[in-house]
């Protein structure tokens, strides 16, 4: 928000002294100066001004006199001003109305939004009129997305009752189904705790998540029922900006079968897990949907508490960075690095996996993962993204991709070595479509290792949703 | 998982339908009143007249001192098929697309309107004259005459939209806005992304209606016209001599 006070131009006078100045001459000079000022003032009063077309352009700016809400909205003025990006005293450009309207529409709080201007009480002052029609009942919303842990998922049914008290809070319930997990979640968000210094998210959820185990090339399915509460406090400004803290209180109920009993042992016991977490995130990307430059990174440390708080204790350090660089012809080079370390007491459902469409693409999901999942992982994914055809605000409609991935995963006690790393490479195609977002087709090709033997198992075709990173 | 696949396939089946749907526009009072093509001096020229430019809100915004940009989309369309006996049934395909923009602004301090277009700037003391000036587009050379096909039927489609910023600025703003992290609606998952939209958004997508269709007119087509073979030959010969 570019607010500025109403400012009066200030003139400063400077004089160069050629010699000593007597008190008398100084008085005369001041009197002459006063006379000249009076004459100039009189002239400006009687002179009609420069002829039409001869005046020099003056950089005058429009200033917001007032934000006026119409439609009897329950939303408070400060909430509207926050999304609008304008308040009384702000300088105003035509684009401000467009961006303000779009930001208000994107909150999803309103049935309809219109933003326009009317002349204010003086020339140059403008009243910005915001016409809002609020939702009065919970709204149905369709959602979709993807994540490294979540795979791709869709939310065919969700009901949103945002902004119930006019303060910009969010409340929604959703039922989601996806490649890795199905479940329901109730979510609440307070967007401006402590005067806007932080936001708070609370999730109450219940889901069933898959954790496949690969035993001698054969997949053993294992599903775990998970329920719990998740609190997340994110700092939005100040010295701790981008820091976050989380508390997870979850109950895990792994499924038991003759196939998994001998493999996972005590990890199959029902367990309460309470995890506290702190971390920092940094995001300098120019675009969230199709970044062409910048960085996204996150580091977090977690500690699961035992005793009366939980049944298992473990610690985790996790770091992820993604870099984007714009090349010629709109092409983009993108690299993602993920490193994770969790102590050996972590049960399999708190450990890492390797393989799948959001990991090493030549493997099925978790195919390269040891039984019981790994406690250390390192993954580097690189993509050369080659957009072609039409460009939309959300990004290019068509993108060709060349990718190369390196990754490894290790059990407790194993020493990570470069020879342990898996490699894959391939080609891909992404198409942005209505409703679904980005459809992704990746074909992993065999890699020729340094000993010259072609890895013919490297062929793998993935049709999935969302970009890799 | 199986359920997710069924829903996904159902939505996937809807997506191409959504892609084919035509935008129906016409959300405001703005309209294209006349599209008048002309063949002269070896080129196809066109004049477009827009009407009912300003709604009360857009007029109020303009008179506050904020500028407006009138964007015009032009499509030259050709019919390959001969006219049927019933006089209809032409299938037109777009052979040339172009966009133009003219802006109008009001100087609240000097109380005058300025209209700017490609290569021109005019100042007016009253709204009616300024509105008439910004509403009229003249394109001297939409295509060269020798690019037209003798015997084929052509028409020119035009659509106008009133924007608060120029189309280029609008695209940049839209991309910028879309690219902004919106933690409240689009959550960053672990290595992923989540987005959603409501019934209104879903219906808009399925109906092919752009959310940017505000203050946009419907398409308006010119009279169909054809070019004689002699004229095309003459223009081509003139073009070769010029080369």
XYZ file of C-alpha atoms in Angstrom:
712
model
C 0.000 0.000 0.000
C 1.599 3.258 -1.099
C 0.133 5.667 1.416
C 1.503 9.164 1.678
C 0.488 12.263 3.611
C -0.934 15.260 1.810
C 2.272 17.147 1.142
C 2.911 20.835 0.456
C 5.858 21.546 -1.850
C 8.697 23.137 0.103
C 11.081 25.691 -1.404
C 14.549 26.405 -0.041
C 16.530 29.561 -0.763
C 20.267 29.635 -0.919
C 22.547 32.663 -1.363
C 26.194 32.953 -2.269
C 28.018 35.581 -0.250
C 30.719 37.531 -2.102
C 31.981 39.338 0.996
C 31.083 40.602 4.439
C 27.437 41.638 4.793
C 26.552 44.574 7.019
C 23.391 44.514 9.165
C 21.958 47.365 7.078
C 22.517 45.665 3.753
C 21.073 42.452 5.133
C 17.907 44.298 6.169
C 17.638 45.892 2.732
C 18.125 42.545 1.050
C 15.397 40.976 3.184
C 13.048 43.869 2.409
C 13.732 43.489 -1.329
C 13.126 39.798 -1.092
C 9.832 40.378 0.716
C 8.768 42.903 -1.943
C 9.640 40.480 -4.718
C 7.663 37.743 -3.005
C 4.646 40.058 -2.659
C 4.864 41.029 -6.319
C 5.098 37.383 -7.347
C 2.104 36.500 -5.175
C 0.065 39.358 -6.708
C 1.063 38.263 -10.194
C -0.044 34.711 -9.589
C -3.414 35.996 -8.368
C -4.163 38.122 -11.436
C -2.432 36.101 -14.160
C -4.879 33.651 -15.781
C -2.250 30.944 -16.185
C -0.484 29.562 -19.234
C -2.338 29.341 -22.529
C -4.053 26.048 -23.340
C -1.559 23.493 -24.573
C 1.502 25.441 -23.467
C 1.591 24.325 -19.861
C 4.237 21.838 -18.922
C 2.935 18.480 -17.747
C 2.627 18.376 -13.991
C 2.950 15.043 -12.244
C -0.283 15.192 -10.331
C -1.543 12.088 -8.657
C -4.982 10.957 -7.671
C -5.381 10.230 -3.999
C -7.960 8.027 -2.291
C -10.180 10.143 -0.088
C -12.249 7.278 1.261
C -13.099 3.613 0.723
C -16.850 3.237 0.609
C -18.495 -0.165 1.109
C -21.895 -0.793 -0.406
C -24.178 -3.815 -0.378
C -24.270 -3.928 3.444
C -21.408 -6.394 3.756
C -20.581 -8.018 7.061
C -16.886 -7.766 6.144
C -15.073 -5.106 8.121
C -13.521 -2.190 6.298
C -9.975 -3.104 7.361
C -10.371 -6.591 5.842
C -11.533 -5.092 2.541
C -8.685 -2.545 2.580
C -6.170 -5.312 3.177
C -7.200 -7.256 0.074
C -7.872 -4.124 -1.956
C -4.411 -2.774 -1.181
C -5.830 0.743 -0.795
C -6.867 2.994 2.066
C -7.617 6.694 2.553
C -4.465 8.632 1.604
C -3.184 6.039 -0.901
C -2.184 7.236 -4.352
C -4.441 5.707 -6.965
C -3.776 4.317 -10.445
C -6.246 2.689 -12.833
C -4.572 -0.685 -12.334
C -5.236 -0.514 -8.592
C -8.959 -0.960 -9.124
C -8.365 -4.000 -11.342
C -5.921 -5.713 -9.005
C -8.002 -4.846 -5.962
C -11.130 -6.303 -7.492
C -9.320 -9.462 -8.521
C -7.829 -9.950 -5.080
C -11.227 -9.512 -3.457
C -12.793 -11.980 -5.898
C -10.070 -14.494 -5.199
C -10.795 -14.522 -1.487
C -13.934 -16.498 -2.349
C -15.772 -14.544 0.368
C -18.236 -12.941 -1.995
C -20.906 -13.823 -4.530
C -19.988 -10.740 -6.490
C -17.451 -7.944 -6.260
C -17.282 -4.655 -8.099
C -14.819 -1.861 -7.546
C -15.167 1.520 -9.154
C -14.426 5.149 -8.399
C -16.327 8.401 -8.082
C -14.984 11.926 -7.762
C -14.171 13.020 -4.227
C -14.829 16.282 -2.435
C -11.933 18.069 -4.203
C -10.168 17.760 -7.533
C -7.703 14.894 -7.360
C -9.464 13.152 -4.522
C -11.287 9.933 -5.341
C -13.783 7.811 -3.451
C -13.216 4.122 -4.179
C -16.535 2.311 -4.051
C -16.465 -1.407 -3.249
C -19.721 -3.184 -3.956
C -19.868 -6.557 -2.227
C -22.476 -9.275 -2.139
C -21.642 -11.754 0.620
C -22.303 -15.479 0.661
C -24.908 -16.174 3.285
C -24.589 -19.967 3.314
C -21.705 -22.457 3.109
C -20.470 -22.807 -0.449
C -19.675 -25.974 -2.350
C -16.159 -25.971 -3.773
C -14.259 -28.400 -5.968
C -10.541 -28.662 -5.305
C -7.563 -30.574 -6.516
C -3.841 -30.654 -6.039
C -0.750 -32.703 -5.543
C 2.108 -33.075 -3.112
C 5.172 -35.176 -2.572
C 3.549 -36.905 0.405
C -0.031 -36.699 -0.778
C 0.434 -37.717 -4.416
C -2.331 -36.251 -6.525
C -5.764 -35.825 -5.032
C -9.092 -34.305 -5.758
C -11.688 -32.924 -3.396
C -15.010 -33.701 -5.033
C -17.002 -32.407 -2.059
C -16.030 -29.537 0.157
C -18.097 -26.883 1.856
C -16.628 -23.532 2.636
C -18.010 -21.061 5.118
C -15.383 -18.358 4.910
C -15.508 -14.986 6.573
C -18.384 -15.926 8.901
C -17.853 -12.939 11.213
C -16.584 -10.454 8.651
C -12.990 -10.673 9.894
C -11.568 -12.780 7.081
C -11.458 -16.094 8.981
C -11.788 -19.299 7.003
C -13.716 -22.432 7.793
C -14.153 -25.423 5.518
C -14.812 -29.134 5.500
C -13.648 -31.427 2.727
C -13.696 -35.024 1.609
C -10.708 -35.930 -0.501
C -9.682 -38.938 -2.521
C -6.311 -39.421 -4.111
C -3.534 -41.664 -5.195
C -2.061 -42.054 -1.695
C -4.737 -41.028 0.777
C -8.510 -40.707 1.238
C -10.141 -38.886 4.111
C -11.981 -35.917 5.524
C -10.712 -32.723 7.066
C -12.147 -29.753 8.954
C -9.985 -26.668 8.564
C -10.040 -23.318 10.329
C -7.781 -20.354 9.663
C -7.291 -17.165 11.617
C -5.441 -15.003 9.087
C -4.300 -12.214 11.389
C -3.317 -13.194 14.885
C -1.496 -10.615 17.011
C -2.552 -7.725 14.795
C -1.539 -9.472 11.587
C 1.873 -10.656 12.759
C 0.933 -14.323 12.343
C -1.682 -16.667 10.951
C -3.036 -19.796 12.593
C -4.316 -22.902 10.824
C -6.020 -25.773 12.617
C -6.876 -29.079 10.918
C -8.977 -31.852 12.413
C -8.666 -34.843 10.112
C -9.233 -38.537 9.624
C -7.725 -40.412 6.681
C -6.477 -43.701 5.344
C -3.026 -43.493 3.765
C -1.075 -46.100 1.776
C 2.525 -47.017 2.599
C 3.536 -49.693 0.052
C 6.374 -52.023 1.028
C 8.435 -53.676 -1.718
C 9.725 -57.126 -0.847
C 11.960 -58.714 -3.496
C 10.295 -56.820 -6.298
C 6.758 -57.511 -5.065
C 4.528 -54.824 -3.614
C 2.870 -55.475 -0.278
C 0.052 -53.041 0.363
C -0.113 -51.423 3.767
C -2.696 -48.848 4.739
C -2.644 -46.835 7.921
C -5.648 -45.066 9.430
C -4.583 -41.702 10.776
C -6.612 -39.223 12.768
C -5.662 -36.149 14.666
C -5.222 -32.443 15.110
C -2.674 -30.229 13.412
C -1.854 -26.654 14.487
C 0.310 -24.374 12.417
C 1.389 -20.867 13.330
C 3.106 -18.899 10.563
C 4.806 -15.558 11.152
C 3.873 -13.022 8.507
C 6.076 -10.063 9.328
C 8.896 -8.817 11.515
C 12.230 -10.403 12.240
C 10.693 -13.885 12.392
C 8.973 -13.455 9.032
C 8.566 -16.809 7.211
C 9.180 -18.813 10.376
C 6.557 -21.342 11.324
C 5.789 -23.674 14.205
C 3.572 -26.733 14.142
C 2.121 -29.200 16.578
C 0.788 -32.537 15.311
C -1.223 -34.802 17.585
C -2.032 -37.943 15.660
C -3.167 -41.489 16.226
C -1.880 -44.132 13.810
C -3.634 -47.458 13.313
C -1.699 -49.563 10.806
C -3.552 -52.378 9.097
C -2.404 -55.867 10.061
C -2.037 -58.783 7.696
C 0.040 -61.939 7.485
C 2.138 -60.307 4.777
C 3.179 -57.242 6.752
C 3.325 -58.648 10.311
C 6.775 -60.207 9.922
C 8.106 -57.170 8.050
C 7.046 -54.285 10.244
C 6.759 -55.834 13.708
C 6.075 -53.328 16.473
C 5.492 -50.513 14.009
C 2.065 -52.070 13.440
C 0.959 -51.283 16.980
C -1.518 -48.472 17.359
C 0.417 -45.377 18.394
C -0.226 -41.842 19.522
C 2.333 -39.437 18.139
C 2.805 -35.855 19.253
C 5.253 -33.841 17.189
C 6.420 -30.277 17.661
C 8.070 -28.639 14.702
C 9.751 -25.365 13.834
C 10.961 -24.229 10.475
C 11.535 -21.469 8.024
C 10.329 -21.052 4.488
C 11.549 -18.690 1.801
C 9.831 -17.999 -1.478
C 11.213 -15.654 -4.115
C 9.541 -17.298 -7.121
C 7.974 -14.997 -9.660
C 4.947 -17.269 -10.168
C 3.542 -20.122 -8.119
C 1.932 -22.020 -10.989
C 4.790 -21.817 -13.486
C 7.885 -20.290 -11.862
C 10.518 -19.020 -14.264
C 12.969 -17.575 -11.772
C 13.532 -17.502 -8.058
C 13.772 -19.934 -5.206
C 11.488 -21.829 -2.898
C 13.009 -23.430 0.160
C 12.065 -24.834 3.503
C 14.008 -26.178 6.458
C 12.309 -27.730 9.432
C 13.172 -29.658 12.556
C 10.729 -31.944 14.314
C 10.714 -33.688 17.644
C 8.193 -36.365 18.589
C 7.557 -36.355 22.308
C 7.270 -39.536 24.336
C 5.967 -40.189 27.834
C 2.462 -38.922 28.472
C 2.453 -37.006 25.163
C 3.065 -39.885 22.744
C 4.100 -43.504 22.305
C 7.150 -42.947 20.103
C 10.012 -40.461 20.213
C 12.071 -39.441 17.226
C 13.709 -36.369 15.740
C 13.771 -35.192 12.131
C 15.693 -32.661 10.083
C 14.300 -31.947 6.640
C 15.452 -29.482 3.989
C 14.127 -28.777 0.533
C 15.116 -26.208 -2.062
C 13.863 -25.517 -5.574
C 15.640 -23.210 -7.972
C 14.281 -21.800 -11.220
C 16.133 -19.992 -13.966
C 14.737 -18.469 -17.141
C 16.622 -19.419 -20.306
C 16.132 -18.278 -23.884
C 12.767 -18.655 -25.615
C 10.777 -18.870 -22.364
C 12.541 -22.134 -21.468
C 13.149 -22.758 -17.794
C 15.753 -24.806 -15.954
C 14.433 -26.119 -12.638
C 16.224 -28.065 -9.926
C 14.865 -29.502 -6.705
C 16.992 -30.800 -3.862
C 15.525 -32.661 -0.928
C 17.492 -34.057 1.998
C 15.932 -35.686 5.034
C 17.159 -37.351 8.174
C 15.029 -39.004 10.845
C 16.229 -41.014 13.822
C 15.889 -44.801 13.834
C 13.038 -44.835 16.353
C 10.660 -43.316 13.824
C 8.012 -45.822 12.694
C 7.744 -46.513 8.951
C 4.888 -44.025 8.502
C 7.172 -41.197 9.671
C 10.067 -42.186 7.399
C 11.043 -41.491 3.778
C 10.420 -43.286 0.511
C 12.016 -43.223 -2.937
C 10.265 -43.810 -6.259
C 7.126 -42.590 -7.940
C 5.857 -39.746 -10.093
C 6.910 -37.057 -7.585
C 10.237 -38.759 -6.815
C 12.408 -41.084 -8.953
C 10.255 -41.596 -12.008
C 11.710 -44.888 -13.215
C 10.260 -46.648 -10.147
C 6.767 -47.394 -8.942
C 5.861 -45.454 -5.827
C 8.325 -46.399 -3.044
C 9.744 -49.212 -5.201
C 13.329 -48.164 -4.454
C 12.595 -47.976 -0.736
C 13.810 -50.624 1.733
C 11.189 -52.485 3.767
C 10.229 -50.334 6.750
C 11.132 -47.222 4.721
C 14.324 -45.196 5.018
C 15.661 -42.851 7.649
C 17.926 -40.862 5.342
C 17.250 -39.636 1.852
C 18.781 -37.399 -0.747
C 16.979 -36.547 -3.971
C 17.930 -34.170 -6.750
C 15.469 -33.632 -9.577
C 16.254 -31.474 -12.561
C 14.010 -30.460 -15.433
C 14.436 -28.442 -18.575
C 10.976 -27.038 -19.297
C 10.233 -26.079 -22.875
C 6.896 -24.307 -23.210
C 5.265 -23.970 -26.593
C 2.037 -22.603 -27.996
C -0.415 -20.415 -26.146
C 0.440 -18.624 -22.922
C -2.174 -17.970 -20.223
C -2.020 -16.053 -16.976
C -1.617 -19.358 -15.139
C 1.324 -20.320 -17.382
C 1.903 -21.980 -20.752
C -0.745 -24.382 -22.004
C 1.806 -26.870 -23.362
C 5.220 -27.682 -21.965
C 7.726 -30.280 -23.078
C 10.182 -31.510 -20.453
C 13.543 -33.238 -20.330
C 14.335 -34.580 -16.871
C 17.173 -36.172 -14.989
C 16.835 -37.380 -11.392
C 19.296 -38.696 -8.843
C 18.270 -40.153 -5.513
C 19.175 -42.439 -2.690
C 17.623 -43.788 0.487
C 19.222 -45.519 3.423
C 18.304 -47.444 6.562
C 19.678 -46.688 10.046
C 23.340 -47.595 10.272
C 23.943 -47.540 6.504
C 26.628 -45.190 5.255
C 25.397 -43.186 2.251
C 27.745 -43.639 -0.718
C 27.595 -42.143 -4.211
C 27.379 -45.672 -5.627
C 24.053 -46.118 -3.824
C 22.421 -43.352 -5.835
C 19.807 -44.237 -8.435
C 19.595 -42.288 -11.692
C 16.784 -41.792 -14.128
C 16.140 -39.612 -17.134
C 13.340 -39.104 -19.551
C 10.966 -36.864 -21.411
C 7.639 -35.422 -20.425
C 4.715 -33.352 -21.576
C 2.445 -31.119 -19.495
C -0.863 -29.707 -20.635
C -2.885 -27.180 -18.738
C -6.578 -28.124 -18.956
C -9.725 -26.646 -17.477
C -10.965 -28.109 -14.185
C -8.041 -30.498 -13.655
C -5.115 -28.083 -13.807
C -1.903 -29.585 -15.190
C -1.996 -33.050 -16.736
C 1.448 -34.620 -16.709
C 2.851 -37.390 -18.863
C 6.383 -38.560 -18.013
C 8.296 -41.292 -19.780
C 11.362 -42.523 -17.953
C 14.021 -43.888 -20.306
C 16.777 -46.402 -19.535
C 20.007 -44.875 -18.218
C 23.385 -46.214 -19.259
C 25.441 -46.469 -16.040
C 29.206 -45.964 -15.983
C 29.900 -49.706 -16.360
C 28.162 -49.602 -19.739
C 25.184 -51.861 -18.945
C 21.869 -50.373 -19.977
C 19.234 -50.387 -17.261
C 16.342 -51.779 -19.329
C 13.965 -51.590 -16.374
C 14.169 -47.844 -16.693
C 11.104 -47.552 -18.966
C 8.180 -46.207 -17.034
C 5.205 -44.159 -18.148
C 3.348 -41.892 -15.725
C 0.084 -40.105 -16.374
C -0.669 -37.931 -13.398
C -1.689 -34.479 -12.186
C 0.405 -31.463 -11.276
C 3.977 -30.467 -11.947
C 6.748 -32.305 -10.161
C 7.913 -29.236 -8.240
C -8.137 -44.817 -5.272
C -10.596 -46.440 -7.668
C -13.195 -43.836 -6.777
C -10.655 -41.087 -7.347
C -9.904 -42.484 -10.799
C -13.604 -42.611 -11.723
C -14.100 -38.981 -10.671
C -10.926 -37.969 -12.446
C -12.006 -39.682 -15.676
C -15.443 -38.066 -15.462
C -13.881 -34.630 -15.081
C -11.379 -35.407 -17.821
C -14.268 -36.229 -20.127
C -15.824 -32.847 -19.333
C -12.643 -30.901 -19.985
C -12.679 -31.111 -23.805
C -16.348 -30.081 -23.790
C -15.348 -27.077 -21.750
C -12.578 -26.300 -24.184
C -14.992 -26.308 -27.132
C -17.598 -24.118 -25.505
C -17.833 -20.643 -26.965
C -17.590 -17.563 -24.856
C -20.840 -15.695 -24.932
C -19.639 -12.397 -23.498
C -22.093 -9.503 -23.515
C -21.945 -8.813 -19.808
C -22.187 -5.052 -20.092
C -23.899 -2.543 -22.341
C -20.890 -2.073 -24.597
C -21.493 -3.223 -28.179
C -19.935 -3.081 -31.592
C -22.443 -1.149 -33.686
C -20.914 -1.476 -37.145
C -18.043 -3.233 -38.899
C -17.448 -1.799 -42.352
C -14.807 -3.384 -44.561
C -13.536 -1.728 -47.728
C -11.172 -2.741 -50.512
C -9.098 0.151 -51.709
C -5.521 0.910 -52.740
C -4.635 -2.761 -52.846
C -5.543 -3.439 -49.255
C -8.450 -4.493 -47.101
C -9.321 -1.740 -44.644
C -11.977 -1.722 -41.954
C -13.820 0.778 -39.826
C -15.401 -0.247 -36.550
C -17.880 1.779 -34.576
C -18.536 0.931 -30.924
C -21.507 2.185 -28.932
C -22.722 2.434 -25.334
C -19.161 2.542 -24.114
C -19.703 3.586 -20.567
C -21.859 2.074 -17.886
C -22.671 4.504 -15.039
C -19.861 2.924 -12.964
C -17.225 3.105 -15.686
C -18.232 6.691 -16.458
C -17.948 7.601 -12.786
C -14.505 5.970 -12.700
C -13.415 7.874 -15.800
C -14.625 11.185 -14.415
C -12.681 10.558 -11.223
C -9.541 10.864 -13.335
C -8.815 7.186 -13.987
C -8.233 6.189 -17.590
C -10.114 3.611 -19.637
C -8.797 1.524 -22.499
C -11.032 0.299 -25.293
C -9.606 -2.906 -26.687
C -10.781 -4.173 -30.061
C -10.309 -7.718 -31.341
C -10.603 -8.198 -35.091
C -10.852 -11.512 -36.922
C -10.764 -11.819 -40.681
C -12.639 -14.992 -41.550
C -12.823 -16.865 -44.842
C -15.377 -19.348 -46.105
C -13.968 -21.999 -48.396
C -17.327 -23.547 -49.265
C -19.533 -22.167 -52.019
C -22.784 -20.552 -50.962
C -25.548 -23.161 -50.701
C -28.831 -22.912 -52.523
C -30.616 -22.069 -49.284
C -28.309 -19.141 -48.844
C -26.647 -20.217 -45.624
C -24.329 -22.851 -44.276
C -21.036 -21.037 -44.641
C -18.253 -22.434 -42.523
C -15.846 -19.628 -41.693
C -12.327 -20.038 -40.478
C -10.188 -17.286 -39.035
C -7.287 -16.373 -41.289
C -6.032 -13.252 -39.531
C -6.404 -11.943 -35.990
C -5.352 -8.591 -34.687
C -5.898 -6.395 -31.655
C -6.068 -2.627 -31.290
C -6.457 -0.381 -28.297
C -7.387 3.255 -27.730
C -7.402 4.977 -24.386
C -9.491 7.753 -22.958
C -8.592 9.725 -19.874
C -9.998 12.723 -18.054
C -7.778 15.388 -16.564
C -9.707 16.435 -13.476
C -7.538 19.499 -12.923
C -7.895 20.941 -16.435
C -11.291 19.369 -17.134
C -10.506 17.930 -20.526
C -10.536 14.503 -22.124
C -7.627 12.967 -24.024
C -8.016 10.137 -26.515
C -4.902 8.246 -27.519
C -4.619 5.642 -30.220
C -1.938 4.289 -32.508
C -0.203 7.412 -33.838
C -2.758 9.938 -32.595
C -3.613 12.017 -29.544
C -6.624 14.278 -29.415
C -7.878 16.559 -26.653
C -11.578 17.315 -26.150
C -13.485 19.606 -23.858
C -16.611 17.474 -23.674
C -17.352 13.828 -23.060
C -19.586 13.254 -26.089
C -16.826 14.237 -28.562
C -14.226 12.224 -26.709
C -16.505 9.181 -26.522
C -17.215 9.391 -30.253
C -13.497 9.604 -30.986
C -12.487 6.663 -28.837
C -15.397 4.548 -30.093
C -14.235 4.686 -33.709
C -11.418 2.494 -34.989
C -10.024 2.742 -38.496
C -7.570 0.154 -39.800
C -6.119 1.211 -43.157
C -4.506 -2.091 -43.962
C -5.899 -5.188 -42.250
C -4.326 -7.382 -44.950
C -2.795 -6.701 -48.281
C -5.193 -7.321 -51.191
C -2.955 -9.945 -52.792
C -3.285 -12.090 -49.652
C -6.995 -12.522 -50.337
C -8.252 -15.504 -52.270
C -10.295 -14.795 -55.370
C -13.856 -16.105 -55.193
C -13.804 -16.865 -51.471
C -16.255 -15.210 -49.122
C -14.861 -13.164 -46.269
C -16.226 -11.380 -43.243
C -14.703 -9.442 -40.370
C -15.709 -10.157 -36.777
C -15.104 -7.567 -34.099
C -15.442 -7.553 -30.329
C -14.667 -4.719 -27.901
C -13.857 -4.558 -24.214
C -13.447 -1.628 -21.879
C -10.527 -2.115 -19.522
C -8.997 0.073 -16.871
C -5.516 -0.681 -18.217
C -3.991 -1.504 -21.584
C -4.223 -5.157 -22.743
C -0.471 -5.603 -22.228
C -0.627 -4.160 -18.731
C -3.703 -6.284 -18.067
C -1.916 -9.469 -19.117
C 1.079 -8.609 -16.989
C -1.159 -7.840 -14.034
C -3.140 -11.044 -14.507
C 0.050 -13.099 -14.658
C 1.421 -11.273 -11.643
C -1.751 -11.777 -9.670
C -1.975 -15.416 -10.649
C 1.604 -15.947 -9.653
C 1.243 -14.455 -6.228
C 1.303 -16.913 -3.361
C -2.122 -16.907 -1.853
C -1.720 -18.866 1.366
C -5.380 -18.480 2.168
C -6.746 -20.253 -0.894
C -3.839 -22.037 -2.471
C -1.917 -23.906 0.111
C 1.637 -24.992 -0.407
C 1.719 -28.660 0.443
C 4.915 -30.603 1.047
C 6.451 -30.228 -2.377
C 3.080 -29.573 -3.966
C 0.215 -27.266 -4.561
C -3.528 -27.058 -3.932
C -6.132 -24.955 -5.652
C -9.874 -24.859 -5.778
C -12.911 -23.152 -7.160
C -16.615 -23.101 -6.469
C -19.686 -24.000 -8.463
C -19.659 -20.613 -10.170
C -16.066 -21.086 -11.268
C -16.735 -24.642 -12.402
C -19.755 -23.571 -14.453
C -17.759 -20.682 -15.912
C -15.078 -23.090 -17.033
C -17.575 -25.573 -18.442
C -19.380 -22.813 -20.305
C -16.108 -21.424 -21.584
C -16.867 -18.045 -20.052
C -13.834 -16.130 -19.084
C -13.873 -14.323 -15.760
C -12.421 -11.377 -17.694
C -15.563 -11.027 -19.812
C -16.734 -8.002 -17.809
C -17.495 -4.919 -19.912
C -16.981 -6.934 -23.093
C -19.264 -6.820 -26.109
C -20.553 -9.706 -28.181
C -18.936 -10.484 -31.504
C -20.292 -8.416 -34.360
C -19.807 -9.567 -37.947
C -19.547 -7.423 -41.047
C -21.397 -8.135 -44.263
C -19.856 -11.000 -46.199
C -17.816 -9.952 -49.183
C -15.840 -11.568 -51.978
C -12.945 -10.411 -54.118
C -12.929 -10.797 -57.865
C -10.133 -12.735 -59.553
C -9.256 -9.706 -61.703
C -8.753 -7.493 -58.679
C -6.508 -10.048 -56.980
C -4.418 -10.463 -60.155
C -4.130 -6.708 -60.467
C -2.962 -6.330 -56.845
C -0.489 -9.160 -57.172
C 0.971 -7.627 -60.322
C 1.216 -4.270 -58.564
C 2.919 -5.933 -55.624
C 5.485 -7.690 -57.855
C 6.247 -4.427 -59.638
C 6.711 -2.769 -56.275
C 9.200 -5.481 -55.267
